[in-house]
mmCIF file of C-alpha atoms in Angstrom:
data_model
loop_
_atom_site.group_PDB
_atom_site.id
_atom_site.type_symbol
_atom_site.label_atom_id
_atom_site.label_comp_id
_atom_site.label_asym_id
_atom_site.label_seq_id
_atom_site.Cartn_x
_atom_site.Cartn_y
_atom_site.Cartn_z
ATOM 1 C CA MET D 289 40.236 24.307 93.254
ATOM 2 C CA PHE D 290 37.666 26.736 91.864
ATOM 3 C CA GLY D 291 37.138 24.376 88.945
ATOM 4 C CA VAL D 292 36.329 21.529 91.332
ATOM 5 C CA ALA D 293 34.407 23.238 94.136
ATOM 6 C CA GLY D 294 33.008 26.168 92.170
ATOM 7 C CA SER D 295 34.230 28.624 94.812
ATOM 8 C CA THR D 296 37.347 30.039 96.412
ATOM 9 C CA ASN D 297 35.619 30.468 99.774
ATOM 10 C CA LEU D 298 37.379 28.229 102.289
ATOM 11 C CA VAL D 299 34.195 27.163 104.082
ATOM 12 C CA GLU D 300 32.458 26.320 100.809
ATOM 13 C CA ILE D 301 35.471 24.283 99.681
ATOM 14 C CA ALA D 302 35.339 22.364 102.972
ATOM 15 C CA ASN D 303 31.598 21.765 102.559
ATOM 16 C CA TYR D 304 32.150 20.502 99.016
ATOM 17 C CA LEU D 305 34.840 18.042 100.117
ATOM 18 C CA ARG D 306 32.619 16.762 102.936
ATOM 19 C CA GLY D 307 29.729 16.262 100.554
ATOM 20 C CA VAL D 308 31.666 14.299 97.949
ATOM 21 C CA SER D 309 30.337 10.768 97.673
ATOM 22 C CA GLY D 310 33.152 8.257 97.388
ATOM 23 C CA SER D 311 36.740 9.348 96.927
ATOM 24 C CA VAL D 312 37.844 12.959 96.548
ATOM 25 C CA PRO D 313 38.408 13.868 92.860
ATOM 26 C CA MET D 314 42.008 13.746 91.678
ATOM 27 C CA LEU D 315 41.735 17.364 90.548
ATOM 28 C CA ALA D 316 41.022 18.383 94.157
ATOM 29 C CA TRP D 317 44.102 16.485 95.332
ATOM 30 C CA ALA D 318 46.177 18.182 92.640
ATOM 31 C CA ALA D 319 44.854 21.595 93.659
ATOM 32 C CA ALA D 320 45.610 20.962 97.343
ATOM 33 C CA GLY D 321 49.102 19.764 96.419
ATOM 34 C CA LEU D 322 49.826 22.850 94.327
ATOM 35 C CA ILE D 323 48.586 25.108 97.114
ATOM 36 C CA MET D 324 50.896 23.296 99.538
ATOM 37 C CA VAL D 325 53.847 23.737 97.176
ATOM 38 C CA GLY D 326 53.060 27.438 96.843
ATOM 39 C CA PHE D 327 53.055 27.953 100.591
ATOM 40 C CA ALA D 328 56.198 25.819 100.968
ATOM 41 C CA PHE D 329 57.982 27.997 98.397
ATOM 42 C CA LYS D 330 56.860 31.182 100.131
ATOM 43 C CA ALA D 331 57.977 29.890 103.538
ATOM 44 C CA ALA D 332 61.292 28.524 102.134
ATOM 45 C CA LEU D 333 60.639 24.922 103.147
ATOM 46 C CA VAL D 334 62.915 22.188 101.792
ATOM 47 C CA PRO D 335 63.023 21.349 98.883
ATOM 48 C CA PHE D 336 61.541 24.697 97.791
ATOM 49 C CA HIS D 337 64.076 26.799 99.674
ATOM 50 C CA TRP D 338 66.926 27.341 97.227
ATOM 51 C CA TRP D 339 65.890 30.868 96.318
ATOM 52 C CA SER D 340 66.139 32.206 99.881
ATOM 53 C CA PRO D 341 69.880 32.190 100.825
ATOM 54 C CA ASP D 342 71.039 33.951 97.652
ATOM 55 C CA ALA D 343 68.079 36.327 97.751
ATOM 56 C CA TYR D 344 68.778 37.156 101.391
ATOM 57 C CA GLU D 345 72.495 37.685 100.778
ATOM 58 C CA GLY D 346 72.045 39.711 97.598
ATOM 59 C CA ALA D 347 69.365 42.033 98.934
ATOM 60 C CA PRO D 348 70.105 45.068 101.116
ATOM 61 C CA THR D 349 70.190 43.848 104.693
ATOM 62 C CA THR D 350 67.197 45.932 105.743
ATOM 63 C CA ILE D 351 65.185 44.216 102.996
ATOM 64 C CA THR D 352 66.601 40.842 104.055
ATOM 65 C CA ALA D 353 65.368 41.438 107.611
ATOM 66 C CA PHE D 354 61.899 42.086 106.222
ATOM 67 C CA MET D 355 61.978 39.155 103.766
ATOM 68 C CA SER D 356 63.001 36.670 106.444
ATOM 69 C CA THR D 357 60.139 37.589 108.764
ATOM 70 C CA ALA D 358 57.021 39.249 107.322
ATOM 71 C CA PRO D 359 56.474 37.046 104.217
ATOM 72 C CA LYS D 360 57.232 33.921 106.269
ATOM 73 C CA ALA D 361 54.712 34.939 108.933
ATOM 74 C CA ALA D 362 52.073 35.679 106.302
ATOM 75 C CA ALA D 363 52.756 32.381 104.523
ATOM 76 C CA PHE D 364 52.374 30.296 107.679
ATOM 77 C CA ALA D 365 49.260 32.159 108.808
ATOM 78 C CA ALA D 366 47.676 31.549 105.400
ATOM 79 C CA PHE D 367 48.954 27.951 105.360
ATOM 80 C CA LEU D 368 47.317 27.328 108.734
ATOM 81 C CA ARG D 369 44.014 28.904 107.786
ATOM 82 C CA VAL D 370 43.662 27.267 104.358
ATOM 83 C CA PHE D 371 44.574 23.740 105.447
ATOM 84 C CA TYR D 372 42.747 23.948 108.766
ATOM 85 C CA VAL D 373 39.502 25.351 107.339
ATOM 86 C CA ALA D 374 39.335 24.122 103.741
ATOM 87 C CA PHE D 375 41.293 20.859 103.812
ATOM 88 C CA GLY D 376 40.759 19.767 107.405
ATOM 89 C CA ASP D 377 38.953 16.592 106.364
ATOM 90 C CA MET D 378 41.959 15.629 104.213
ATOM 91 C CA SER D 379 44.458 16.058 107.063
ATOM 92 C CA GLY D 380 45.127 12.337 107.313
ATOM 93 C CA SER D 381 46.600 12.431 103.820
ATOM 94 C CA TRP D 382 48.809 15.521 103.987
ATOM 95 C CA THR D 383 50.030 15.041 107.578
ATOM 96 C CA MET D 384 52.747 12.541 106.645
ATOM 97 C CA ILE D 385 53.943 14.772 103.794
ATOM 98 C CA LEU D 386 54.341 17.706 106.170
ATOM 99 C CA TRP D 387 56.000 15.415 108.744
ATOM 100 C CA TRP D 388 58.815 14.665 106.319
ATOM 101 C CA ILE D 389 59.013 18.271 105.131
ATOM 102 C CA ALA D 390 59.440 19.378 108.766
ATOM 103 C CA VAL D 391 62.223 16.849 109.418
ATOM 104 C CA VAL D 392 64.133 17.604 106.220
ATOM 105 C CA THR D 393 63.709 21.375 106.590
ATOM 106 C CA MET D 394 64.974 21.469 110.180
ATOM 107 C CA THR D 395 67.908 19.165 109.478
ATOM 108 C CA PHE D 396 68.983 20.511 106.091
ATOM 109 C CA GLY D 397 68.801 24.132 107.232
ATOM 110 C CA ASN D 398 71.045 23.297 110.181
ATOM 111 C CA LEU D 399 73.588 21.425 108.075
ATOM 112 C CA LEU D 400 73.922 24.344 105.677
ATOM 113 C CA ALA D 401 74.063 26.967 108.440
ATOM 114 C CA LEU D 402 76.912 25.078 110.132
ATOM 115 C CA ARG D 403 79.132 25.615 107.074
ATOM 116 C CA GLN D 404 78.702 29.371 106.711
ATOM 117 C CA ASN D 405 81.380 31.989 107.336
ATOM 118 C CA SER D 406 79.036 34.854 106.554
ATOM 119 C CA VAL D 407 76.717 35.991 109.326
ATOM 120 C CA LYS D 408 74.145 37.016 106.754
ATOM 121 C CA ARG D 409 74.096 33.594 105.088
ATOM 122 C CA MET D 410 74.125 31.865 108.462
ATOM 123 C CA LEU D 411 70.982 33.757 109.452
ATOM 124 C CA ALA D 412 69.455 32.979 106.055
ATOM 125 C CA PHE D 413 69.977 29.221 106.385
ATOM 126 C CA SER D 414 68.961 29.226 110.037
ATOM 127 C CA SER D 415 65.670 30.820 108.986
ATOM 128 C CA ILE D 416 65.010 27.636 107.007
ATOM 129 C CA THR D 417 65.484 25.615 110.195
ATOM 130 C CA HIS D 418 63.049 27.859 112.050
ATOM 131 C CA ALA D 419 60.540 27.312 109.256
ATOM 132 C CA GLY D 420 60.832 23.599 109.999
ATOM 133 C CA TYR D 421 59.921 24.228 113.642
ATOM 134 C CA LEU D 422 56.827 26.107 112.489
ATOM 135 C CA VAL D 423 55.771 23.154 110.330
ATOM 136 C CA VAL D 424 55.863 21.029 113.497
ATOM 137 C CA ALA D 425 53.319 23.398 115.053
ATOM 138 C CA LEU D 426 51.228 23.301 111.881
ATOM 139 C CA LEU D 427 51.115 19.506 112.002
ATOM 140 C CA THR D 428 49.473 19.384 115.413
ATOM 141 C CA PHE D 429 46.248 20.569 113.815
ATOM 142 C CA ASP D 430 44.807 21.956 117.043
ATOM 143 C CA GLN D 431 44.453 25.297 118.784
ATOM 144 C CA MET D 432 47.412 24.668 121.084
ATOM 145 C CA GLY D 433 49.701 24.157 118.100
ATOM 146 C CA ALA D 434 48.220 27.135 116.256
ATOM 147 C CA ALA D 435 48.773 29.371 119.292
ATOM 148 C CA ALA D 436 52.354 28.080 119.584
ATOM 149 C CA MET D 437 52.899 28.920 115.916
ATOM 150 C CA LEU D 438 51.645 32.496 116.316
ATOM 151 C CA PHE D 439 53.740 32.907 119.478
ATOM 152 C CA TYR D 440 56.851 31.698 117.665
ATOM 153 C CA LEU D 441 56.201 33.840 114.588
ATOM 154 C CA ALA D 442 55.879 36.990 116.680
ATOM 155 C CA MET D 443 59.051 36.393 118.652
ATOM 156 C CA TYR D 444 61.022 35.084 115.679
ATOM 157 C CA ALA D 445 60.326 38.397 113.959
ATOM 158 C CA MET D 446 61.794 40.284 116.931
ATOM 159 C CA MET D 447 64.832 37.994 117.207
ATOM 160 C CA ASN D 448 65.649 37.987 113.513
ATOM 161 C CA ILE D 449 65.026 41.669 112.824
ATOM 162 C CA GLY D 450 67.194 42.543 115.808
ATOM 163 C CA ALA D 451 70.005 40.248 114.643
ATOM 164 C CA PHE D 452 69.981 41.684 111.122
ATOM 165 C CA LEU D 453 69.988 45.258 112.452
ATOM 166 C CA VAL D 454 73.058 44.492 114.556
ATOM 167 C CA ALA D 455 74.669 42.994 111.444
ATOM 168 C CA ILE D 456 73.944 46.240 109.593
ATOM 169 C CA ALA D 457 75.505 48.240 112.427
ATOM 170 C CA VAL D 458 78.664 46.104 112.570
ATOM 171 C CA ASN D 459 79.080 46.163 108.804
ATOM 172 C CA LYS D 460 78.676 49.938 108.759
ATOM 173 C CA ASP D 461 81.128 50.271 111.614
ATOM 174 C CA GLU D 462 83.794 48.280 109.793
ATOM 175 C CA ASN D 463 83.620 48.907 106.051
ATOM 176 C CA GLU D 464 80.746 48.750 103.608
ATOM 177 C CA GLY D 465 82.796 46.621 101.243
ATOM 178 C CA LYS D 466 83.955 44.170 103.868
ATOM 179 C CA GLY D 467 80.889 42.002 103.929
ATOM 180 C CA TYR D 468 79.384 40.158 106.858
ATOM 181 C CA SER D 469 82.198 37.814 107.827
ATOM 182 C CA PHE D 470 82.418 36.281 111.285
ATOM 183 C CA ASP D 471 85.848 37.931 111.516
ATOM 184 C CA ASP D 472 84.175 41.346 111.608
ATOM 185 C CA TYR D 473 82.789 40.406 115.025
ATOM 186 C CA LYS D 474 86.133 39.635 116.672
ATOM 187 C CA GLY D 475 86.361 41.434 119.985
ATOM 188 C CA LEU D 476 83.123 43.306 119.402
ATOM 189 C CA ILE D 477 82.488 43.368 123.156
ATOM 190 C CA TRP D 478 85.574 45.606 123.574
ATOM 191 C CA ARG D 479 84.745 47.884 120.664
ATOM 192 C CA LYS D 480 80.971 48.225 120.831
ATOM 193 C CA PRO D 481 79.719 46.560 124.031
ATOM 194 C CA TRP D 482 76.056 47.422 123.587
ATOM 195 C CA LEU D 483 75.987 45.881 120.101
ATOM 196 C CA ALA D 484 77.717 42.729 121.336
ATOM 197 C CA LEU D 485 75.288 42.368 124.237
ATOM 198 C CA ALA D 486 72.306 42.918 121.950
ATOM 199 C CA MET D 487 73.575 40.274 119.517
ATOM 200 C CA LEU D 488 74.193 37.945 122.468
ATOM 201 C CA VAL D 489 70.516 38.198 123.422
ATOM 202 C CA PHE D 490 69.382 37.537 119.855
ATOM 203 C CA MET D 491 71.711 34.553 119.366
ATOM 204 C CA LEU D 492 70.625 32.981 122.660
ATOM 205 C CA ALA D 493 66.985 33.545 121.735
ATOM 206 C CA LEU D 494 67.380 32.025 118.276
ATOM 207 C CA ALA D 495 69.135 29.043 119.877
ATOM 208 C CA GLY D 496 66.256 28.646 122.325
ATOM 209 C CA ILE D 497 68.225 29.293 125.510
ATOM 210 C CA PRO D 498 66.287 30.455 128.612
ATOM 211 C CA PRO D 499 65.310 33.000 129.820
ATOM 212 C CA THR D 500 64.676 34.327 126.320
ATOM 213 C CA ALA D 501 61.442 34.169 124.345
ATOM 214 C CA GLY D 502 63.026 31.719 121.908
ATOM 215 C CA PHE D 503 63.121 29.039 124.595
ATOM 216 C CA PHE D 504 59.395 29.254 125.264
ATOM 217 C CA GLY D 505 58.625 29.403 121.543
ATOM 218 C CA LYS D 506 60.305 26.038 121.016
ATOM 219 C CA TYR D 507 58.886 24.655 124.263
ATOM 220 C CA TYR D 508 55.299 25.428 123.262
ATOM 221 C CA ILE D 509 55.759 23.976 119.768
ATOM 222 C CA PHE D 510 57.321 20.715 120.925
ATOM 223 C CA SER D 511 54.839 20.382 123.798
ATOM 224 C CA ALA D 512 51.976 20.703 121.320
ATOM 225 C CA ALA D 513 53.643 18.084 119.106
ATOM 226 C CA VAL D 514 53.958 15.613 121.990
ATOM 227 C CA LYS D 515 50.360 16.214 123.029
ATOM 228 C CA SER D 516 49.220 15.478 119.455
ATOM 229 C CA GLY D 517 51.190 12.228 119.314
ATOM 230 C CA PHE D 518 54.188 13.438 117.292
ATOM 231 C CA VAL D 519 56.728 12.409 119.923
ATOM 232 C CA GLY D 520 59.360 11.326 117.398
ATOM 233 C CA LEU D 521 59.055 14.602 115.516
ATOM 234 C CA ALA D 522 59.416 16.544 118.771
ATOM 235 C CA VAL D 523 62.593 14.606 119.605
ATOM 236 C CA ILE D 524 64.037 15.353 116.158
ATOM 237 C CA GLY D 525 63.148 19.009 116.650
ATOM 238 C CA VAL D 526 64.883 19.145 120.031
ATOM 239 C CA LEU D 527 68.004 17.516 118.556
ATOM 240 C CA ASN D 528 68.043 20.051 115.733
ATOM 241 C CA GLY D 529 67.629 22.840 118.250
ATOM 242 C CA ALA D 530 70.639 21.516 120.149
ATOM 243 C CA ALA D 531 72.671 21.345 116.923
ATOM 244 C CA SER D 532 71.820 24.953 116.080
ATOM 245 C CA VAL D 533 73.446 26.092 119.324
ATOM 246 C CA TYR D 534 76.839 25.483 117.682
ATOM 247 C CA TYR D 535 76.658 28.147 115.007
ATOM 248 C CA TYR D 536 74.922 30.673 117.241
ATOM 249 C CA LEU D 537 77.506 30.043 119.972
ATOM 250 C CA ARG D 538 80.272 30.370 117.396
ATOM 251 C CA LEU D 539 79.310 33.989 116.752
ATOM 252 C CA ILE D 540 79.181 34.642 120.497
ATOM 253 C CA VAL D 541 82.714 33.243 120.832
ATOM 254 C CA TYR D 542 83.919 35.601 118.099
ATOM 255 C CA MET D 543 82.360 38.584 119.857
ATOM 256 C CA PHE D 544 83.532 37.825 123.387
ATOM 257 C CA LEU D 545 86.603 35.571 123.217
ATOM 258 C CA LYS D 546 88.371 36.314 119.936
ATOM 259 C CA GLU D 547 91.016 39.023 119.867
ATOM 260 C CA ARG D 548 90.870 41.863 117.407
ATOM 261 C CA ASP D 549 93.123 41.689 114.369
ATOM 262 C CA GLU D 550 93.843 45.408 114.621
ATOM 263 C CA LEU D 551 94.709 47.268 117.790
ATOM 264 C CA ASN D 552 93.291 50.543 116.583
ATOM 265 C CA GLU D 553 89.793 51.385 117.637
ATOM 266 C CA SER D 554 87.278 51.246 114.837
ATOM 267 C CA PRO D 555 85.428 54.427 113.869
ATOM 268 C CA SER D 556 82.563 55.523 116.047
ATOM 269 C CA LEU D 557 79.130 54.393 115.019
ATOM 270 C CA ASN D 558 76.936 56.842 113.227
ATOM 271 C CA LEU D 559 73.621 55.040 113.522
ATOM 272 C CA SER D 560 70.284 56.728 113.313
ATOM 273 C CA PRO D 561 68.371 57.050 116.586
ATOM 274 C CA SER D 562 65.546 55.027 115.061
ATOM 275 C CA MET D 563 67.837 52.015 114.449
ATOM 276 C CA ILE D 564 69.150 52.166 118.003
ATOM 277 C CA GLN D 565 65.590 52.363 119.316
ATOM 278 C CA VAL D 566 64.443 49.377 117.248
ATOM 279 C CA ILE D 567 67.384 47.228 118.398
ATOM 280 C CA ALA D 568 66.690 48.194 122.015
ATOM 281 C CA LEU D 569 62.981 47.454 121.570
ATOM 282 C CA CYS D 570 63.732 44.009 120.118
ATOM 283 C CA VAL D 571 66.041 43.187 123.039
ATOM 284 C CA PHE D 572 63.430 44.387 125.521
ATOM 285 C CA LEU D 573 60.623 42.328 123.966
ATOM 286 C CA VAL D 574 62.726 39.170 123.663
ATOM 287 C CA LEU D 575 63.653 39.360 127.348
ATOM 288 C CA LEU D 576 60.220 40.515 128.525
ATOM 289 C CA VAL D 577 58.400 37.639 126.827
ATOM 290 C CA GLY D 578 61.121 35.281 128.042
ATOM 291 C CA LEU D 579 60.338 36.293 131.619
ATOM 292 C CA PHE D 580 56.564 36.590 131.171
ATOM 293 C CA PRO D 581 55.620 34.286 128.252
ATOM 294 C CA ASP D 582 51.927 34.225 129.149
ATOM 295 C CA LEU D 583 51.643 37.853 128.041
ATOM 296 C CA LEU D 584 52.094 36.834 124.419
ATOM 297 C CA LEU D 585 50.705 33.306 124.660
ATOM 298 C CA ASN D 586 47.309 34.536 125.872
ATOM 299 C CA PHE D 587 47.164 37.009 123.001
ATOM 300 C CA ALA D 588 48.158 34.277 120.519
ATOM 301 C CA THR D 589 45.483 31.944 121.894
ATOM 302 C CA GLN D 590 42.821 34.620 121.484
ATOM 303 C CA SER D 591 44.038 35.357 117.948
ATOM 304 C CA VAL D 592 43.660 31.701 116.960
ATOM 305 C CA THR D 593 39.897 31.859 117.504
ATOM 306 C CA VAL D 594 39.711 34.795 115.085
ATOM 307 C CA LEU D 595 42.090 33.283 112.527
ATOM 308 C CA LEU D 596 40.354 29.905 112.407
#
């Protein structure tokens, strides 16, 4: 893009593209396409997602919690700013590409998450689905959609970090070599009630069930999509959200309705106070924003004016 516009400043790139007489040079299209691919890879959008499940599963779970939230948030914030500011006049051309990426990402992530027997891999593939929801917000190309994206990113970080921290706690409680199987969660409500209740909140939030923040995150995104004319995409998103309830509910069933394989009580947890505090904070924020969503939405709306 520097070779075409002579600058990496987003405003100057936009001014160059507006001032081009005739069609936009092919080199500019190629540059915009490569930038889109780079952001899609960073955000784990289909078909540039294959690195994420194995990377998430192979990394220490604390690192996985970070990888599934912070880089994704940074990628989408940069994606929004670059394509809104620099390539806004080209939006008619890349909108349809992102439309299909959103559909395939939401659907494919769900299909893969449905097959998992590892909680860690299930969360990894479900993060791909959530990335698809964020692309829906990106496509609206207005401040309402941008605010919905920032709202969702903030609460997704809380939901996902909390879920991974509970996974760390359960794995530590059982055996370090046992992995993150769904079977490890059998009867968790009888063994470690506070962990089971915390995971219940996170699973309901990730599934978008009220009164959690996840419900309002999806509501704001799909409302922005409908307002921008992407009714079909919003319907597909809602259907994918409904499908995701299955694998989140499956874990809840294991925790609350499945009997333990062993009658003996598992060893007492030896978690650091900081981990307990972070899990409690995540639960509190997910429920607080679920009850008072305007607290975060107003902040996200104000942030959009600074970001764009």
